[in-house]
Structures are given as structure tokens and as C-alpha cells.
PDB file of C-alpha atoms in Angstrom:
ATOM      1  CA  MET F 636     -53.633-103.825 -61.573  1.00 41.00           C
ATOM      2  CA  THR F 637     -51.942-100.845 -62.896  1.00 39.00           C
ATOM      3  CA  GLU F 638     -49.707 -98.845 -60.582  1.00 39.00           C
ATOM      4  CA  GLY F 639     -50.478 -95.052 -60.105  1.00 42.00           C
ATOM      5  CA  PRO F 640     -47.978 -92.377 -59.705  1.00 42.00           C
ATOM      6  CA  GLY F 641     -46.042 -92.499 -56.335  1.00 45.00           C
ATOM      7  CA  GLN F 642     -47.212 -96.094 -55.606  1.00 47.00           C
ATOM      8  CA  SER F 643     -44.712 -98.804 -54.773  1.00 46.00           C
ATOM      9  CA  THR F 644     -43.765-101.971 -56.887  1.00 44.00           C
ATOM     10  CA  ALA F 645     -43.720-105.332 -55.252  1.00 40.00           C
ATOM     11  CA  ASP F 646     -40.028-104.939 -54.612  1.00 40.00           C
ATOM     12  CA  GLY F 647     -40.405-101.706 -52.725  1.00 45.00           C
ATOM     13  CA  ARG F 648     -39.197 -99.450 -55.414  1.00 46.00           C
ATOM     14  CA  ALA F 649     -41.188 -96.361 -56.301  1.00 48.00           C
ATOM     15  CA  SER F 650     -43.191 -96.544 -59.360  1.00 45.00           C
ATOM     16  CA  THR F 651     -41.758 -93.316 -60.731  1.00 42.00           C
ATOM     17  CA  PRO F 652     -39.283 -93.136 -63.654  1.00 41.00           C
ATOM     18  CA  GLU F 653     -36.571 -92.738 -61.023  1.00 41.00           C
ATOM     19  CA  GLY F 654     -37.726 -95.605 -58.973  1.00 42.00           C
ATOM     20  CA  ARG F 655     -37.995 -97.834 -61.996  1.00 39.00           C
ATOM     21  CA  ARG F 656     -34.353 -96.944 -62.983  1.00 43.00           C
ATOM     22  CA  ARG F 657     -33.188 -97.678 -59.507  1.00 47.00           C
ATOM     23  CA  SER F 658     -32.085-101.297 -58.961  1.00 48.00           C
ATOM     24  CA  ARG F 659     -32.714-103.138 -55.815  1.00 48.00           C
ATOM     25  CA  ALA F 660     -29.755-102.739 -53.376  1.00 47.00           C
ATOM     26  CA  LYS F 661     -27.724-105.909 -52.952  1.00 46.00           C
ATOM     27  CA  ARG F 662     -27.728-107.669 -49.660  1.00 39.00           C
ATOM     28  CA  GLY F 663     -25.272-105.806 -47.314  1.00 38.00           C
ATOM     29  CA  HIS F 664     -25.581-102.482 -49.308  1.00 50.00           C
ATOM     30  CA  GLY F 665     -28.323-100.867 -47.374  1.00 59.00           C
ATOM     31  CA  GLY F 666     -25.740 -98.420 -46.133  1.00 78.00           C
ATOM     32  CA  ARG F 667     -25.508 -97.034 -49.635  1.00 90.00           C
ATOM     33  CA  LEU F 668     -29.196 -96.168 -49.820  1.00 94.00           C
ATOM     34  CA  ARG F 669     -28.933 -94.628 -46.322  1.00 94.00           C
ATOM     35  CA  ASP F 670     -26.104 -92.352 -47.478  1.00 94.00           C
ATOM     36  CA  GLU F 671     -28.154 -91.455 -50.470  1.00 96.00           C
ATOM     37  CA  LEU F 672     -31.137 -90.494 -48.329  1.00 96.00           C
ATOM     38  CA  ILE F 673     -28.941 -88.281 -46.232  1.00 95.00           C
ATOM     39  CA  GLU F 674     -27.515 -86.496 -49.272  1.00 95.00           C
ATOM     40  CA  ALA F 675     -30.788 -85.890 -50.843  1.00 96.00           C
ATOM     41  CA  ALA F 676     -32.241 -84.576 -47.409  1.00 96.00           C
ATOM     42  CA  GLY F 677     -29.253 -82.279 -47.170  1.00 93.00           C
ATOM     43  CA  THR F 678     -29.730 -80.906 -50.626  1.00 95.00           C
ATOM     44  CA  LEU F 679     -33.443 -80.281 -49.911  1.00 95.00           C
ATOM     45  CA  LEU F 680     -32.385 -78.707 -46.700  1.00 93.00           C
ATOM     46  CA  ASP F 681     -30.130 -76.343 -48.448  1.00 91.00           C
ATOM     47  CA  ASP F 682     -32.521 -75.541 -51.338  1.00 92.00           C
ATOM     48  CA  ALA F 683     -35.834 -75.374 -49.646  1.00 91.00           C
ATOM     49  CA  GLY F 684     -35.329 -75.018 -46.067  1.00 90.00           C
ATOM     50  CA  GLU F 685     -36.381 -77.140 -43.031  1.00 91.00           C
ATOM     51  CA  ASP F 686     -39.945 -77.457 -44.373  1.00 93.00           C
ATOM     52  CA  GLY F 687     -38.912 -78.736 -47.651  1.00 94.00           C
ATOM     53  CA  VAL F 688     -37.390 -81.970 -45.962  1.00 95.00           C
ATOM     54  CA  THR F 689     -40.197 -84.439 -46.082  1.00 96.00           C
ATOM     55  CA  ILE F 690     -40.041 -88.241 -46.029  1.00 97.00           C
ATOM     56  CA  ARG F 691     -41.996 -88.205 -49.339  1.00 96.00           C
ATOM     57  CA  ALA F 692     -39.848 -85.577 -50.952  1.00 97.00           C
ATOM     58  CA  VAL F 693     -36.633 -87.451 -49.905  1.00 97.00           C
ATOM     59  CA  ALA F 694     -38.044 -90.705 -51.237  1.00 97.00           C
ATOM     60  CA  GLN F 695     -38.763 -89.058 -54.606  1.00 96.00           C
ATOM     61  CA  ALA F 696     -35.378 -87.398 -54.834  1.00 96.00           C
ATOM     62  CA  VAL F 697     -33.597 -90.780 -54.400  1.00 96.00           C
ATOM     63  CA  GLY F 698     -36.299 -92.826 -56.509  1.00 96.00           C
ATOM     64  CA  VAL F 699     -37.415 -95.173 -53.680  1.00 96.00           C
ATOM     65  CA  SER F 700     -40.698 -95.732 -52.049  1.00 95.00           C
ATOM     66  CA  THR F 701     -41.671 -93.911 -48.751  1.00 95.00           C
ATOM     67  CA  PRO F 702     -41.569 -97.043 -46.740  1.00 95.00           C
ATOM     68  CA  SER F 703     -37.986 -97.624 -47.840  1.00 95.00           C
ATOM     69  CA  VAL F 704     -36.913 -94.363 -45.963  1.00 96.00           C
ATOM     70  CA  TYR F 705     -38.550 -95.646 -42.623  1.00 95.00           C
ATOM     71  CA  LEU F 706     -36.291 -98.697 -42.821  1.00 95.00           C
ATOM     72  CA  HIS F 707     -33.451 -96.163 -42.115  1.00 95.00           C
ATOM     73  CA  PHE F 708     -34.967 -93.513 -40.049  1.00 94.00           C
ATOM     74  CA  ASP F 709     -37.875 -93.665 -37.567  1.00 92.00           C
ATOM     75  CA  ASN F 710     -39.260 -90.286 -38.333  1.00 93.00           C
ATOM     76  CA  ARG F 711     -38.481 -86.937 -40.153  1.00 94.00           C
ATOM     77  CA  LEU F 712     -36.784 -85.596 -37.079  1.00 92.00           C
ATOM     78  CA  GLU F 713     -34.253 -88.432 -36.928  1.00 91.00           C
ATOM     79  CA  LEU F 714     -33.569 -87.820 -40.570  1.00 93.00           C
ATOM     80  CA  LEU F 715     -33.040 -84.151 -40.107  1.00 92.00           C
ATOM     81  CA  HIS F 716     -30.825 -84.518 -37.252  1.00 90.00           C
ATOM     82  CA  THR F 717     -28.688 -87.150 -39.133  1.00 90.00           C
ATOM     83  CA  VAL F 718     -28.227 -84.597 -41.915  1.00 90.00           C
ATOM     84  CA  CYS F 719     -27.306 -81.791 -39.493  1.00 88.00           C
ATOM     85  CA  LEU F 720     -25.033 -83.867 -37.268  1.00 86.00           C
ATOM     86  CA  ARG F 721     -22.703 -84.771 -40.142  1.00 85.00           C
ATOM     87  CA  VAL F 722     -21.387 -81.283 -40.182  1.00 85.00           C
ATOM     88  CA  TRP F 723     -20.682 -81.257 -36.362  1.00 85.00           C
ATOM     89  CA  ASP F 724     -17.861 -83.632 -36.928  1.00 84.00           C
ATOM     90  CA  GLU F 725     -16.170 -80.549 -38.522  1.00 86.00           C
ATOM     91  CA  LEU F 726     -16.378 -78.678 -35.192  1.00 89.00           C
ATOM     92  CA  GLY F 727     -14.637 -81.704 -33.343  1.00 87.00           C
ATOM     93  CA  ARG F 728     -11.879 -81.481 -36.001  1.00 89.00           C
ATOM     94  CA  ARG F 729     -11.560 -77.780 -35.400  1.00 90.00           C
ATOM     95  CA  MET F 730     -11.181 -78.168 -31.630  1.00 89.00           C
ATOM     96  CA  LEU F 731      -8.570 -80.833 -31.996  1.00 89.00           C
ATOM     97  CA  SER F 732      -6.623 -78.841 -34.377  1.00 91.00           C
ATOM     98  CA  ILE F 733      -6.499 -75.932 -31.908  1.00 92.00           C
ATOM     99  CA  SER F 734      -5.204 -78.297 -29.144  1.00 85.00           C
ATOM    100  CA  ALA F 735      -2.231 -79.062 -31.488  1.00 86.00           C
ATOM    101  CA  GLN F 736      -1.357 -75.479 -32.001  1.00 89.00           C
ATOM    102  CA  THR F 737      -0.887 -73.954 -28.569  1.00 89.00           C
ATOM    103  CA  THR F 738       0.253 -75.048 -25.230  1.00 91.00           C
ATOM    104  CA  ASP F 739      -1.325 -71.951 -23.509  1.00 96.00           C
ATOM    105  CA  PRO F 740      -4.573 -73.355 -21.824  1.00 96.00           C
ATOM    106  CA  PHE F 741      -6.497 -69.992 -21.616  1.00 97.00           C
ATOM    107  CA  ALA F 742      -5.541 -69.227 -25.187  1.00 97.00           C
ATOM    108  CA  GLU F 743      -6.861 -72.533 -26.225  1.00 96.00           C
ATOM    109  CA  LEU F 744     -10.091 -71.923 -24.360  1.00 97.00           C
ATOM    110  CA  HIS F 745     -10.399 -68.706 -26.315  1.00 98.00           C
ATOM    111  CA  GLN F 746      -9.665 -70.181 -29.676  1.00 97.00           C
ATOM    112  CA  ARG F 747     -12.064 -73.047 -28.942  1.00 96.00           C
ATOM    113  CA  SER F 748     -14.828 -70.713 -28.085  1.00 97.00           C
ATOM    114  CA  VAL F 749     -14.187 -68.717 -31.218  1.00 98.00           C
ATOM    115  CA  ALA F 750     -14.259 -71.987 -33.240  1.00 96.00           C
ATOM    116  CA  TYR F 751     -17.767 -72.895 -31.733  1.00 97.00           C
ATOM    117  CA  ILE F 752     -19.120 -69.466 -32.666  1.00 98.00           C
ATOM    118  CA  ARG F 753     -17.800 -69.477 -36.191  1.00 97.00           C
ATOM    119  CA  PHE F 754     -19.039 -73.010 -36.604  1.00 95.00           C
ATOM    120  CA  GLY F 755     -22.461 -72.131 -35.571  1.00 96.00           C
ATOM    121  CA  LEU F 756     -22.624 -69.133 -37.886  1.00 97.00           C
ATOM    122  CA  ASP F 757     -21.215 -71.046 -40.716  1.00 95.00           C
ATOM    123  CA  HIS F 758     -23.933 -73.563 -40.484  1.00 93.00           C
ATOM    124  CA  PRO F 759     -26.925 -71.584 -39.061  1.00 93.00           C
ATOM    125  CA  LEU F 760     -29.792 -73.781 -40.138  1.00 91.00           C
ATOM    126  CA  ARG F 761     -27.977 -76.962 -39.045  1.00 91.00           C
ATOM    127  CA  TYR F 762     -26.961 -75.484 -35.814  1.00 92.00           C
ATOM    128  CA  ARG F 763     -30.433 -74.224 -35.071  1.00 91.00           C
ATOM    129  CA  LEU F 764     -32.097 -77.651 -35.708  1.00 89.00           C
ATOM    130  CA  VAL F 765     -29.634 -79.404 -33.433  1.00 88.00           C
ATOM    131  CA  ALA F 766     -28.806 -76.964 -30.854  1.00 89.00           C
ATOM    132  CA  THR F 767     -32.438 -75.249 -30.295  1.00 85.00           C
ATOM    133  CA  GLY F 768     -34.880 -77.969 -31.649  1.00 81.00           C
ATOM    134  CA  PRO F 769     -36.501 -80.938 -29.963  1.00 83.00           C
ATOM    135  CA  ALA F 770     -33.649 -83.119 -28.259  1.00 82.00           C
ATOM    136  CA  THR F 771     -33.044 -86.751 -29.485  1.00 82.00           C
ATOM    137  CA  ALA F 772     -30.380 -89.116 -28.375  1.00 82.00           C
ATOM    138  CA  ALA F 773     -28.060 -88.151 -31.078  1.00 81.00           C
ATOM    139  CA  THR F 774     -28.255 -84.442 -30.372  1.00 86.00           C
ATOM    140  CA  GLU F 775     -27.668 -85.060 -26.779  1.00 88.00           C
ATOM    141  CA  GLN F 776     -24.428 -86.931 -27.691  1.00 85.00           C
ATOM    142  CA  VAL F 777     -23.278 -83.984 -29.717  1.00 88.00           C
ATOM    143  CA  ALA F 778     -24.111 -81.495 -26.850  1.00 89.00           C
ATOM    144  CA  ASP F 779     -22.184 -83.624 -24.489  1.00 91.00           C
ATOM    145  CA  ALA F 780     -19.179 -83.905 -26.755  1.00 90.00           C
ATOM    146  CA  CYS F 781     -19.068 -80.111 -27.236  1.00 91.00           C
ATOM    147  CA  PHE F 782     -19.402 -79.731 -23.427  1.00 94.00           C
ATOM    148  CA  ARG F 783     -16.363 -82.108 -22.861  1.00 93.00           C
ATOM    149  CA  PHE F 784     -14.356 -80.352 -25.364  1.00 92.00           C
ATOM    150  CA  LEU F 785     -14.702 -77.039 -23.498  1.00 95.00           C
ATOM    151  CA  ARG F 786     -14.653 -78.530 -20.140  1.00 97.00           C
ATOM    152  CA  GLU F 787     -11.279 -80.492 -20.596  1.00 96.00           C
ATOM    153  CA  THR F 788      -9.767 -77.043 -21.643  1.00 96.00           C
ATOM    154  CA  VAL F 789     -11.316 -75.282 -18.558  1.00 97.00           C
ATOM    155  CA  GLN F 790      -9.877 -78.004 -16.559  1.00 98.00           C
ATOM    156  CA  ARG F 791      -6.406 -77.389 -17.876  1.00 97.00           C
ATOM    157  CA  CYS F 792      -6.847 -73.677 -17.143  1.00 97.00           C
ATOM    158  CA  ALA F 793      -7.774 -74.596 -13.480  1.00 97.00           C
ATOM    159  CA  ASP F 794      -4.764 -76.955 -13.269  1.00 97.00           C
ATOM    160  CA  ALA F 795      -2.611 -74.030 -14.398  1.00 96.00           C
ATOM    161  CA  GLY F 796      -4.013 -71.890 -11.826  1.00 95.00           C
ATOM    162  CA  VAL F 797      -5.497 -69.541 -14.462  1.00 94.00           C
ATOM    163  CA  LEU F 798      -9.217 -70.273 -13.504  1.00 96.00           C
ATOM    164  CA  HIS F 799     -10.511 -71.253 -10.053  1.00 93.00           C
ATOM    165  CA  GLY F 800     -13.651 -72.871  -8.793  1.00 92.00           C
ATOM    166  CA  ASP F 801     -16.074 -75.485 -10.003  1.00 95.00           C
ATOM    167  CA  VAL F 802     -14.857 -76.478 -13.509  1.00 96.00           C
ATOM    168  CA  THR F 803     -18.220 -77.773 -14.511  1.00 97.00           C
ATOM    169  CA  ALA F 804     -19.997 -74.559 -13.448  1.00 95.00           C
ATOM    170  CA  LEU F 805     -17.591 -72.362 -15.197  1.00 96.00           C
ATOM    171  CA  THR F 806     -17.878 -74.336 -18.426  1.00 97.00           C
ATOM    172  CA  ARG F 807     -21.615 -74.175 -18.292  1.00 96.00           C
ATOM    173  CA  ALA F 808     -21.436 -70.367 -17.939  1.00 96.00           C
ATOM    174  CA  ILE F 809     -19.026 -70.185 -20.978  1.00 97.00           C
ATOM    175  CA  CYS F 810     -21.274 -72.462 -23.110  1.00 96.00           C
ATOM    176  CA  ALA F 811     -24.351 -70.284 -22.289  1.00 96.00           C
ATOM    177  CA  CYS F 812     -22.329 -67.355 -23.502  1.00 97.00           C
ATOM    178  CA  LEU F 813     -21.269 -69.124 -26.796  1.00 98.00           C
ATOM    179  CA  HIS F 814     -24.538 -70.411 -27.478  1.00 97.00           C
ATOM    180  CA  GLY F 815     -26.185 -67.119 -26.990  1.00 97.00           C
ATOM    181  CA  ALA F 816     -23.693 -65.456 -29.266  1.00 98.00           C
ATOM    182  CA  VAL F 817     -24.640 -67.871 -32.159  1.00 98.00           C
ATOM    183  CA  SER F 818     -28.324 -67.885 -31.422  1.00 97.00           C
ATOM    184  CA  LEU F 819     -28.652 -63.967 -31.172  1.00 97.00           C
ATOM    185  CA  LEU F 820     -27.588 -64.054 -34.978  1.00 98.00           C
ATOM    186  CA  ILE F 821     -29.113 -67.106 -36.456  1.00 96.00           C
ATOM    187  CA  LEU F 822     -32.502 -65.946 -35.342  1.00 93.00           C
ATOM    188  CA  GLN F 823     -32.160 -62.967 -37.299  1.00 94.00           C
ATOM    189  CA  PRO F 824     -32.038 -62.364 -41.110  1.00 94.00           C
ATOM    190  CA  THR F 825     -28.353 -62.358 -42.248  1.00 93.00           C
ATOM    191  CA  SER F 826     -28.837 -58.850 -43.438  1.00 96.00           C
ATOM    192  CA  LYS F 827     -28.896 -57.769 -39.754  1.00 96.00           C
ATOM    193  CA  TRP F 828     -25.643 -59.593 -38.975  1.00 97.00           C
ATOM    194  CA  PRO F 829     -22.458 -57.656 -38.248  1.00 97.00           C
ATOM    195  CA  ASP F 830     -20.345 -56.946 -41.220  1.00 97.00           C
ATOM    196  CA  ASP F 831     -17.153 -58.483 -39.449  1.00 98.00           C
ATOM    197  CA  ILE F 832     -18.041 -61.831 -38.399  1.00 98.00           C
ATOM    198  CA  PRO F 833     -14.662 -62.994 -37.401  1.00 98.00           C
ATOM    199  CA  GLN F 834     -14.400 -59.895 -35.149  1.00 98.00           C
ATOM    200  CA  TYR F 835     -17.819 -60.495 -33.699  1.00 99.00           C
ATOM    201  CA  ALA F 836     -16.817 -64.125 -32.894  1.00 98.00           C
ATOM    202  CA  ASP F 837     -13.564 -63.022 -31.321  1.00 98.00           C
ATOM    203  CA  ASP F 838     -15.242 -60.344 -29.151  1.00 98.00           C
ATOM    204  CA  ALA F 839     -17.971 -62.796 -28.086  1.00 98.00           C
ATOM    205  CA  ALA F 840     -15.250 -65.390 -27.090  1.00 98.00           C
ATOM    206  CA  THR F 841     -13.268 -62.768 -25.259  1.00 98.00           C
ATOM    207  CA  LEU F 842     -16.252 -61.743 -23.207  1.00 98.00           C
ATOM    208  CA  ALA F 843     -17.092 -65.247 -22.426  1.00 98.00           C
ATOM    209  CA  CYS F 844     -13.520 -66.418 -21.454  1.00 97.00           C
ATOM    210  CA  GLN F 845     -12.678 -63.128 -19.708  1.00 97.00           C
ATOM    211  CA  GLY F 846     -16.170 -63.279 -17.858  1.00 96.00           C
ATOM    212  CA  ALA F 847     -15.315 -66.766 -16.816  1.00 95.00           C
ATOM    213  CA  ALA F 848     -11.939 -65.579 -15.339  1.00 95.00           C
ATOM    214  CA  ALA F 849     -13.683 -62.680 -13.563  1.00 94.00           C
ATOM    215  CA  LEU F 850     -16.084 -65.157 -12.121  1.00 90.00           C
ATOM    216  CA  SER F 851     -13.543 -67.619 -10.914  1.00 88.00           C
ATOM    217  CA  ARG F 852     -11.495 -64.736  -9.344  1.00 87.00           C
ATOM    218  CA  ALA F 853     -14.637 -63.511  -7.344  1.00 85.00           C
ATOM    219  CA  HIS F 854     -15.243 -67.111  -6.256  1.00 72.00           C
ATOM    220  CA  HIS F 855     -11.707 -67.683  -5.339  1.00 64.00           C
ATOM    221  CA  GLY F 856     -11.752 -64.408  -3.256  1.00 61.00           C
ATOM    222  CA  ARG F 857     -14.824 -65.366  -1.370  1.00 61.00           C
ATOM    223  CA  CYS F 858     -13.280 -68.590  -0.560  1.00 59.00           C
ATOM    224  CA  GLU F 859     -10.165 -67.082   0.959  1.00 58.00           C
ATOM    225  CA  THR F 860     -12.040 -64.783   3.133  1.00 53.00           C
TER     226      THR F 860
END
């Protein structure tokens, strides 16, 4: 029986020219195909936006059958999140780099806040898909990691007597400000963004950190009365 376009061969490869050129992965090399699928999905995301990333389109780009994609990803959302989460490692590296550059906990908090905002604005589509889209186990892990990065800095501020009160509550308030600063822009066309993004990020981070300081002083004052 002759195979039609897009059908699969007996070994699971797509019956496209690309599929016929692609050799079956050797045993233990499934990770290579997974990486290729992620790279292809990332290219589609950059070129065509979220709607351009479909299981079929990714399979065709790599030259495999659609079922082959499902061997590595349960659904389209998991694939999208995997693509997006790769860049979030960059934020972790930025945070760690800041820790090595200063011994002032409040300055570190401000710089980490700036880094968070700049990261979100540098990767608006990937930020939106992870931070504002449907949650998955992977995105929850990223959210927890970001929260821990900021909370540990708030804790150092509290230990130094710079901030007072519930460390978790203060961190949550700061996170709300930072997420709001990013979301305010990424939900708009870039033509409406401020001309000076570094200054915008610095101003928003200053408001978040100084606001947390004012809030902690207010709470501390009430506790002393």
C-alpha cells in the first residue's frame, strides 16, 4: 500500500522527504530527538508565535511522525513550557551573579528585582506563557525557584535589620509588584513600551523595594505600640 504525504512508515518516521532522510535514532539517543523537537518548537515560536507551535508542525520541522513527538511530550502545553523554561535558567544565573557582586542585602534585593523585570521584558512571549498561562508542574517549580531567590534576599535584609515583619508576606508583595511591572508591558504592543527600558525596570524595582521597606516599617511600628 502506498503511503500518502504525512503518513508514518513502519519504523515511525514521517513519510516526507525530511522523514525519509532522517535515520532512526540509536538506542539511548532519544534525548537527541527531544532536543531537536525543543529547538524546532523554539524556532516556530519565534517565527510564528504561540499559535504556530503545533505538534504536527514541530514533527514536520524535525522530519518525524506526530506520534514520535508524543513519546517525549504528553501534549502541546508541555512542549511549549519546556521551550520557554529553557530561558529561565538565564534568570537564575543573573540572580546568582548579583549575589557575588554585593554584600549589601538591600542593594542585592533591588538588583535582583531589576534582573527579574529585565528578564521578563527580554523574553516577553516566553514569560507570558510560563507566568500567566495554565500552570503545570514544571512552571510551578520555576515559580517556586524565583520566589526562593527573592525570599532569601528579603531574609538577609531582615537579618540585617533593614526590613521587618513576615519575610514571606514581604516577598509576596515584592513579587506582585515585579510581575505587574512585566505584565503591564508584555500585554501591550512594543510600540507602547517606554523608550528607556533599563530606567523603567530600575524605577519599578525601586518602588517595589522601597514599598516593601515602608510596609515593613509600618508593621514594625504597630508591633512596638
